[in-house]
Amino acid sequence: MGDADAMVVLDALRGCVGAAQVLTAATDTAAYNEDWRRKYHGRALAVVCPGSTAEVAAVMRVATAHRVPVVAQGGNTGMSGGATPDASGRQIVLSTRRLNRIRHIDAANDTLVAEAGVVLQAVQEAARAAGRLFPLALAAQGSCTIGGNLATNAGGVAVLRYGSMRDLTLGVEVVTPDGRIWDGLRGLRKDNTGYDLKQLYIGSEGTLGIITAASLKLFPQPRATLTALMALPSLDDAVRLLAEARSAMGAGLTAFEVISAPCVPLLQRHFPALRWPFAEPHPVVVLVELSDPEDEAHARALLERLLGAELDAGRVLDGVVAESLQQTQALWALRECLSEAQALEGAHIKHDICVPASAMAAFVADAGQALQQAAPGARVAWFGHLGDGNLHFNVLAPPGQDAAAFVARQDEINRLVHDRVAACGGSISAEHGLGQLRRDENARYKSPVELALMHTLKAALDPLGLMAPGKVLQT
Ligand code: FAD
Ligand code: 2HG
Ligand code: ZN
């Protein structure tokens, strides 16, 4: 795009949203041009901040008329580089930060309608104020948005009980690449009137259209929640404990998160104020959360009975049950600070894998061994959502080795891990999506038929290829 064309496009965009909402100065656009991990760096023609669905539609009509590619961005906390523009200077970032209204809460129908730019925590708080629960929860909840949660089909720490964003959504409002508005904001639990289009947009990572609002499911607030940390001799034991906890607690089991031993020194180094509760080093630690429809005494009796039996049998080595809200928060902080601790330790290679619970321990042993052979001393600091079979199987450089040189081996390391994931019927992206990070890896493991169907859908819904080109699919 030449300078003259760029000026025409920028003027047209200013006509849609007002001059103040079209950011072009480097100081204003810098934060939008880089992802949370600082792995991807782009250069947008402009960052455009529409304040309503109608303004999003107007922006998309300009983009279509001038063939300008568009990258949607919410809270910019994504882990796969999906929200970062490329370096061409031709793409615009469409920021949803001004689409920040909660439009409606229907407590009787257990639904809430939020615009795409509403921060997840604000939705949780609005639900709580209405005496209900919106259960999606993840460490970035103070800055990620509902639109980003939808576009990545976010998971988090309560999927075990409530499901991922797909399961929590009843309807969406979408602006198509050519600027039409689809109002699919239904609040229905049953609706078999043809293709379920909302599910196409959920998880599409900005490649099919802009999600502008969603109708979300609410749930009853649990009367009490109780959190425990348990140390175990092996991952095998943790998988077995998961089955035990499921039998003992049923739907009350709301989180079952795992932390491997190599994560602990990273926490201690980068978050020295957090207190690790075990004096001994243990191979595996799990965080268990129980939500109870009765009261705290009932929850405590259930959790302490499980922990007591496991300790007596020697299958759990040590354990602590939170006694107060402050202790609960302190235990959760140990889990929630892991991403940041790893980021502070330096660049590393992330894997967001899902494997069947039955294959989990063998996969970790086998992949760990292969990594030690390929990169002796590499720190395989895995953690994550064991209850969902989802591990963040992250690999850090051996101590003292240059992180950038290690990350340069990403393709080779990915192959070692992802070949093993594929061999046990797993997924190479459980919850973070493909973005630009895993696009080519996905093409390697998906069947040609499935990939061709994805390309067919993309071509049908975004015929000019303007939505997030180069993300998810090779274009
Ligand atoms: P962004 O990063 O802005 O965008 C993500 C993707 O969605 C991009 O492809 C973007 O183009 C697209 N997009 C954004 N808004 C729209 C829209 N309105 N319409 C169409 N496309 C859109 N993820 C989990 O699933 N589980 C976790 O437990 C978890 N924990 C995290 C912890 C930390 C510390 C961090 C930094 C991230 C974590 N994430 C987790 C990843 C991230 O927070 C989620 O993917 C989140 O859903 C992204 O929301 P966002 O608003 O920041 O999206
Ligand atoms: C989490 O579960 C997030 O904390 C981030 O999904 C995982 O940093 C990661 O690899
Ligand atoms: Zn996660």
XYZ file of N, CA, C and O in Angstrom, residues 282-409:
512
model
N 9.009 -32.554 46.190
C 8.143 -33.664 45.790
C 8.028 -33.670 44.267
O 7.996 -32.606 43.652
N 7.923 -34.851 43.669
C 7.879 -34.905 42.201
C 6.674 -34.173 41.606
O 6.787 -33.521 40.573
N 5.517 -34.301 42.262
C 4.291 -33.734 41.685
C 3.438 -33.155 42.810
O 3.312 -33.756 43.872
N 2.836 -31.994 42.536
C 1.904 -31.405 43.505
C 0.595 -31.108 42.764
O 0.630 -30.627 41.625
N -0.530 -31.431 43.406
C -1.804 -31.067 42.766
C -2.580 -30.104 43.658
O -2.510 -30.184 44.889
N -3.280 -29.207 42.984
C -4.177 -28.280 43.683
C -5.602 -28.766 43.404
O -5.990 -28.905 42.238
N -6.307 -29.058 44.472
C -7.673 -29.574 44.328
C -8.634 -28.521 44.871
O -8.419 -27.985 45.961
N -9.682 -28.221 44.092
C -10.704 -27.317 44.615
C -12.059 -28.032 44.614
O -12.451 -28.652 43.621
N -12.708 -27.945 45.762
C -14.027 -28.557 45.924
C -15.045 -27.445 46.132
O -14.866 -26.578 46.987
N -16.121 -27.458 45.334
C -17.219 -26.501 45.541
C -18.383 -27.267 46.122
O -18.683 -28.376 45.666
N -19.017 -26.676 47.102
C -20.016 -27.452 47.832
C -21.358 -26.733 47.844
O -21.428 -25.545 48.159
N -22.443 -27.455 47.524
C -23.767 -26.815 47.535
C -24.320 -26.676 48.961
O -25.313 -25.980 49.163
N -23.694 -27.345 49.965
C -24.215 -27.251 51.345
C -23.491 -26.172 52.129
O -23.900 -25.030 52.157
N -22.345 -26.518 52.733
C -21.618 -25.504 53.508
C -20.156 -25.924 53.654
O -19.752 -26.995 53.206
N -19.373 -25.059 54.306
C -17.939 -25.315 54.386
C -17.630 -26.567 55.206
O -16.719 -27.325 54.879
N -18.407 -26.790 56.277
C -18.145 -27.960 57.120
C -18.294 -29.243 56.298
O -17.480 -30.177 56.398
N -19.297 -29.261 55.431
C -19.534 -30.423 54.577
C -18.356 -30.612 53.614
O -17.838 -31.729 53.436
N -17.926 -29.501 53.018
C -16.796 -29.569 52.081
C -15.537 -30.045 52.794
O -14.802 -30.911 52.303
N -15.313 -29.492 53.975
C -14.088 -29.828 54.718
C -14.069 -31.316 55.084
O -13.054 -32.002 54.947
N -15.219 -31.808 55.513
C -15.291 -33.225 55.902
C -14.929 -34.104 54.700
O -14.146 -35.059 54.811
N -15.468 -33.747 53.529
C -15.236 -34.541 52.308
C -13.760 -34.513 51.903
O -13.124 -35.549 51.641
N -13.208 -33.306 51.890
C -11.826 -33.141 51.421
C -10.840 -33.769 52.415
O -9.877 -34.439 52.023
N -11.100 -33.560 53.711
C -10.165 -34.103 54.703
C -10.251 -35.631 54.746
O -9.247 -36.299 54.981
N -11.435 -36.170 54.476
C -11.555 -37.631 54.440
C -10.710 -38.191 53.283
O -9.964 -39.153 53.441
N -10.802 -37.540 52.130
C -10.016 -37.990 50.974
C -8.527 -37.888 51.269
O -7.759 -38.843 51.080
N -8.113 -36.727 51.763
C -6.688 -36.514 52.036
C -6.180 -37.503 53.094
O -5.112 -38.111 52.934
N -6.972 -37.701 54.151
C -6.576 -38.618 55.229
C -6.366 -40.028 54.704
O -5.340 -40.678 54.991
N -7.317 -40.502 53.897
C -7.226 -41.870 53.369
C -6.000 -42.009 52.472
O -5.266 -43.010 52.525
N -5.743 -40.993 51.656
C -4.603 -41.050 50.732
C -3.273 -40.985 51.488
O -2.315 -41.678 51.144
N -3.241 -40.166 52.543
C -2.012 -40.074 53.362
C -1.760 -41.412 54.069
O -0.631 -41.936 54.071
N -2.813 -41.993 54.641
C -2.680 -43.269 55.350
C -2.154 -44.354 54.417
O -1.334 -45.186 54.802
N -2.642 -44.322 53.190
C -2.234 -45.356 52.234
C -0.864 -45.059 51.617
O -0.354 -45.855 50.825
N -0.314 -43.901 51.947
C 1.010 -43.542 51.420
C 0.970 -43.123 49.957
O 2.000 -42.988 49.308
N -0.237 -42.896 49.442
C -0.329 -42.498 48.030
C -0.204 -40.985 47.882
O 0.096 -40.479 46.807
N -0.476 -40.262 48.971
C -0.179 -38.825 49.023
C 0.871 -38.649 50.110
O 0.769 -39.240 51.187
N 1.913 -37.856 49.806
C 3.042 -37.758 50.740
C 2.848 -36.650 51.772
O 3.335 -36.738 52.894
N 2.152 -35.607 51.373
C 1.944 -34.474 52.274
C 0.751 -33.688 51.730
O 0.424 -33.793 50.537
N 0.129 -32.894 52.586
C -1.023 -32.137 52.105
C -1.375 -30.999 53.028
O -1.076 -31.034 54.216
N -1.994 -29.979 52.448
C -2.439 -28.844 53.253
C -3.807 -28.398 52.732
O -4.011 -28.297 51.521
N -4.748 -28.200 53.661
C -6.079 -27.700 53.289
C -6.173 -26.257 53.771
O -5.848 -25.973 54.935
N -6.592 -25.366 52.897
C -6.664 -23.939 53.276
C -7.652 -23.741 54.416
O -8.728 -24.344 54.430
N -7.269 -22.884 55.357
C -8.108 -22.640 56.542
C -8.830 -21.295 56.442
O -9.682 -20.996 57.280
N -8.453 -20.481 55.486
C -9.048 -19.146 55.378
C -9.008 -18.713 53.914
O -8.321 -19.335 53.092
N -9.713 -17.625 53.647
C -9.702 -17.086 52.282
C -8.285 -16.693 51.883
O -7.840 -16.920 50.753
N -7.564 -16.139 52.854
C -6.183 -15.709 52.585
C -5.300 -16.904 52.195
O -4.524 -16.833 51.242
N -5.484 -18.009 52.903
C -4.696 -19.213 52.571
C -5.116 -19.792 51.219
O -4.281 -20.272 50.461
N -6.410 -19.722 50.951
C -6.892 -20.194 49.646
C -6.210 -19.401 48.532
O -5.697 -19.963 47.558
N -6.211 -18.078 48.711
C -5.592 -17.222 47.677
C -4.100 -17.509 47.557
O -3.540 -17.506 46.464
N -3.462 -17.785 48.697
C -2.018 -18.057 48.670
C -1.732 -19.366 47.926
O -0.760 -19.458 47.166
N -2.584 -20.369 48.106
C -2.374 -21.637 47.388
C -2.603 -21.438 45.894
O -1.821 -21.912 45.060
N -3.671 -20.714 45.551
C -3.945 -20.468 44.128
C -2.827 -19.641 43.481
O -2.493 -19.839 42.312
N -2.255 -18.707 44.252
C -1.189 -17.858 43.681
C -0.014 -18.723 43.218
O 0.635 -18.422 42.207
N 0.253 -19.814 43.936
C 1.366 -20.692 43.541
C 1.122 -21.261 42.152
O 2.048 -21.444 41.362
N -0.118 -21.520 41.841
C -0.464 -22.063 40.523
C -0.536 -20.939 39.472
O -0.064 -21.082 38.354
N -1.122 -19.822 39.875
C -1.403 -18.779 38.881
C -0.174 -17.987 38.465
O -0.167 -17.366 37.413
N 0.864 -18.003 39.284
C 2.071 -17.233 38.937
C 3.043 -18.014 38.052
O 4.115 -17.496 37.700
N 2.683 -19.243 37.697
C 3.660 -20.071 36.981
C 4.029 -19.522 35.601
O 5.204 -19.529 35.223
N 3.029 -19.025 34.868
C 3.336 -18.479 33.527
C 4.327 -17.334 33.643
O 5.287 -17.231 32.869
N 4.029 -16.465 34.601
C 4.888 -15.287 34.759
C 6.272 -15.683 35.256
O 7.271 -15.130 34.806
N 6.330 -16.655 36.164
C 7.632 -17.116 36.663
C 8.468 -17.657 35.503
O 9.666 -17.374 35.390
N 7.823 -18.398 34.608
C 8.566 -18.958 33.471
C 8.980 -17.850 32.509
O 10.092 -17.866 31.976
N 8.080 -16.875 32.315
C 8.435 -15.752 31.424
C 9.628 -14.991 32.011
O 10.546 -14.584 31.279
N 9.616 -14.790 33.328
C 10.717 -14.039 33.963
C 12.025 -14.827 33.919
O 13.118 -14.249 33.889
N 11.923 -16.138 33.889
C 13.129 -16.975 33.818
C 13.791 -16.827 32.443
O 14.999 -16.970 32.325
N 12.984 -16.525 31.435
C 13.557 -16.309 30.105
C 12.722 -16.975 29.027
O 11.770 -17.700 29.316
N 13.119 -16.732 27.774
C 12.379 -17.314 26.646
C 12.390 -18.828 26.790
O 13.373 -19.412 27.255
N 11.290 -19.454 26.425
C 11.210 -20.908 26.514
C 10.272 -21.435 25.438
O 9.639 -20.654 24.722
N 10.168 -22.744 25.352
C 9.351 -23.353 24.299
C 8.091 -23.910 24.955
O 8.174 -24.767 25.828
N 6.944 -23.390 24.505
C 5.684 -23.784 25.140
C 5.002 -24.891 24.347
O 5.012 -24.872 23.106
N 4.386 -25.820 25.075
C 3.499 -26.813 24.447
C 2.212 -26.838 25.265
O 2.272 -26.890 26.494
N 1.096 -26.814 24.567
C -0.224 -26.743 25.223
C -0.983 -28.006 24.819
O -1.877 -27.961 23.999
N -0.581 -29.111 25.412
C -1.031 -30.391 24.857
C -2.189 -30.993 25.650
O -2.365 -30.715 26.830
N -2.963 -31.824 24.973
C -4.013 -32.583 25.650
C -3.848 -34.045 25.258
O -3.730 -34.358 24.062
N -3.784 -34.907 26.236
C -3.720 -36.355 25.948
C -4.725 -37.060 26.864
O -5.097 -36.517 27.910
N -5.162 -38.255 26.487
C -6.073 -38.973 27.380
C -5.403 -39.212 28.737
O -4.196 -39.462 28.796
N -6.193 -39.134 29.812
C -5.638 -39.316 31.161
C -4.861 -40.631 31.252
O -3.804 -40.712 31.884
N -5.367 -41.643 30.559
C -4.737 -42.964 30.632
C -3.340 -42.966 30.012
O -2.517 -43.829 30.321
N -3.055 -42.000 29.126
C -1.754 -41.982 28.447
C -0.807 -40.949 29.055
O 0.377 -40.865 28.676
N -1.317 -40.160 29.999
C -0.603 -38.971 30.485
C 0.798 -39.297 31.058
O 1.806 -38.725 30.629
N 0.860 -40.209 32.009
C 2.131 -40.446 32.694
C 3.167 -41.016 31.726
O 4.343 -40.601 31.743
N 2.746 -41.944 30.866
C 3.691 -42.537 29.911
C 4.180 -41.478 28.925
O 5.379 -41.423 28.588
N 3.270 -40.609 28.504
C 3.663 -39.532 27.578
C 4.737 -38.641 28.211
O 5.762 -38.339 27.595
N 4.496 -38.224 29.455
C 5.428 -37.295 30.118
C 6.802 -37.963 30.297
O 7.850 -37.348 30.040
N 6.789 -39.235 30.677
C 8.063 -39.948 30.873
C 8.816 -40.060 29.551
O 10.018 -39.757 29.466
N 8.093 -40.453 28.517
C 8.717 -40.696 27.220
C 9.232 -39.390 26.594
O 10.390 -39.292 26.155
N 8.374 -38.354 26.614
C 8.790 -37.071 26.022
C 9.936 -36.470 26.837
O 10.888 -35.901 26.273
N 9.875 -36.610 28.160
C 10.934 -36.074 29.020
C 12.277 -36.730 28.702
O 13.307 -36.047 28.602
N 12.227 -38.036 28.513
C 13.458 -38.777 28.204
C 14.042 -38.342 26.845
O 15.242 -38.101 26.717
N 13.144 -38.228 25.863
C 13.593 -37.819 24.516
C 14.219 -36.427 24.578
O 15.242 -36.151 23.921
N 13.638 -35.550 25.386
C 14.174 -34.189 25.493
C 15.549 -34.196 26.163
O 16.455 -33.454 25.743
N 15.701 -35.028 27.173
C 17.011 -35.077 27.853
C 18.093 -35.595 26.922
O 19.241 -35.164 26.982
N 17.691 -36.501 26.029
C 18.679 -36.989 25.056
C 19.051 -35.889 24.068
O 20.218 -35.692 23.726
N 18.052 -35.169 23.605
C 18.287 -34.141 22.589
C 18.948 -32.895 23.185
O 19.772 -32.254 22.543
N 18.538 -32.543 24.397
C 19.044 -31.303 25.017
C 19.329 -31.589 26.485
O 18.521 -31.228 27.348
N 20.448 -32.237 26.766
C 20.729 -32.630 28.147
C 20.649 -31.425 29.094
O 21.188 -30.364 28.793
N 19.930 -31.629 30.201
C 19.807 -30.556 31.199
C 18.630 -29.634 30.988
O 18.346 -28.780 31.838
N 17.924 -29.785 29.841
C 16.750 -28.927 29.595
C 15.767 -29.116 30.744
O 15.587 -30.221 31.249
N 15.134 -27.996 31.152
C 14.194 -28.086 32.284
C 12.772 -28.216 31.751
O 12.265 -27.297 31.114
N 12.191 -29.377 31.981
C 10.830 -29.624 31.502
C 9.889 -29.278 32.649
O 9.586 -30.102 33.502
N 9.478 -28.012 32.666
C 8.723 -27.488 33.807
C 7.239 -27.487 33.446
O 6.652 -26.459 33.116
N 6.623 -28.668 33.496
C 5.221 -28.779 33.086
C 4.285 -28.510 34.254
O 4.611 -28.739 35.412
N 3.120 -28.007 33.886
C 2.062 -27.747 34.864
C 0.755 -27.667 34.093
O 0.766 -27.692 32.864
N -0.358 -27.549 34.799
C -1.591 -27.317 34.060
C -2.796 -28.014 34.607
O -2.889 -28.314 35.794
N -3.706 -28.273 33.666
C -5.068 -28.665 34.000
C -5.192 -30.179 33.883
O -5.774 -30.697 32.917
N -4.637 -30.877 34.860
C -4.605 -32.342 34.782
C -6.016 -32.909 34.682
O -6.244 -33.918 34.008
N -6.958 -32.255 35.341
C -8.355 -32.717 35.285
C -8.896 -32.767 33.861
O -9.853 -33.494 33.588
N -8.311 -31.993 32.956
C -8.755 -31.988 31.549
C -7.772 -32.737 30.644
O -7.928 -32.701 29.419
N -6.738 -33.308 31.201
C -5.707 -33.948 30.370
C -4.825 -32.927 29.663
O -4.122 -33.249 28.705
N -4.859 -31.691 30.137
C -4.164 -30.581 29.452
C -2.935 -30.126 30.249
O -3.067 -29.580 31.335
N -1.761 -30.390 29.680
C -0.523 -29.946 30.334
C 0.130 -28.832 29.532
O 0.157 -28.875 28.294
N 0.680 -27.845 30.247
C 1.560 -26.868 29.612
C 2.961 -27.438 29.770
O 3.617 -27.268 30.803
N 3.357 -28.185 28.734
C 4.581 -28.979 28.784
C 5.731 -28.087 28.292
O 6.229 -28.233 27.185
N 6.090 -27.130 29.153
C 7.017 -26.077 28.741
C 8.470 -26.485 28.994
O 8.780 -27.100 30.010
N 9.316 -26.123 28.049
C 10.707 -26.567 28.118
C 11.625 -25.344 28.165
O 11.589 -24.495 27.271
N 12.424 -25.274 29.217
C 13.351 -24.149 29.395
C 14.783 -24.624 29.142
O 15.104 -25.807 29.363
N 15.605 -23.702 28.753
C 17.017 -24.026 28.464
C 17.686 -24.619 29.702
O 17.298 -24.316 30.831
N 18.690 -25.478 29.500
C 19.457 -25.949 30.659
C 20.008 -24.747 31.420
O 20.315 -23.712 30.808
N 20.129 -24.871 32.758
C 20.608 -23.732 33.556
C 21.921 -23.191 32.992
O 22.813 -23.967 32.631
N 21.991 -21.877 32.895
C 23.230 -21.252 32.433
C 23.359 -21.170 30.923
O 24.232 -20.491 30.401
N 22.468 -21.895 30.179
C 22.585 -21.837 28.707
C 21.776 -20.669 28.164
O 20.771 -20.268 28.758
N 22.210 -20.161 27.011
C 21.548 -19.021 26.407
C 20.120 -19.391 25.965
O 19.926 -20.324 25.170
N 19.122 -18.641 26.494
C 17.715 -18.975 26.228
C 17.394 -18.819 24.739
O 16.692 -19.653 24.152
N 17.922 -17.761 24.120
C 17.590 -17.516 22.712
C 18.131 -18.644 21.834
O 17.454 -19.114 20.904
N 19.332 -19.103 22.138
C 19.919 -20.204 21.352
C 19.079 -21.465 21.521
O 18.867 -22.235 20.572
N 18.569 -21.658 22.727
C 17.741 -22.839 22.965
C 16.423 -22.741 22.194
O 15.996 -23.696 21.532
N 15.798 -21.559 22.250
C 14.509 -21.380 21.573
C 14.669 -21.512 20.051
O 13.728 -21.900 19.351
N 15.858 -21.235 19.549
C 16.095 -21.410 18.108
C 15.910 -22.881 17.701
O 15.718 -23.190 16.520
N 15.929 -23.772 18.672
C 15.726 -25.198 18.365
C 14.242 -25.591 18.452
O 13.904 -26.779 18.535
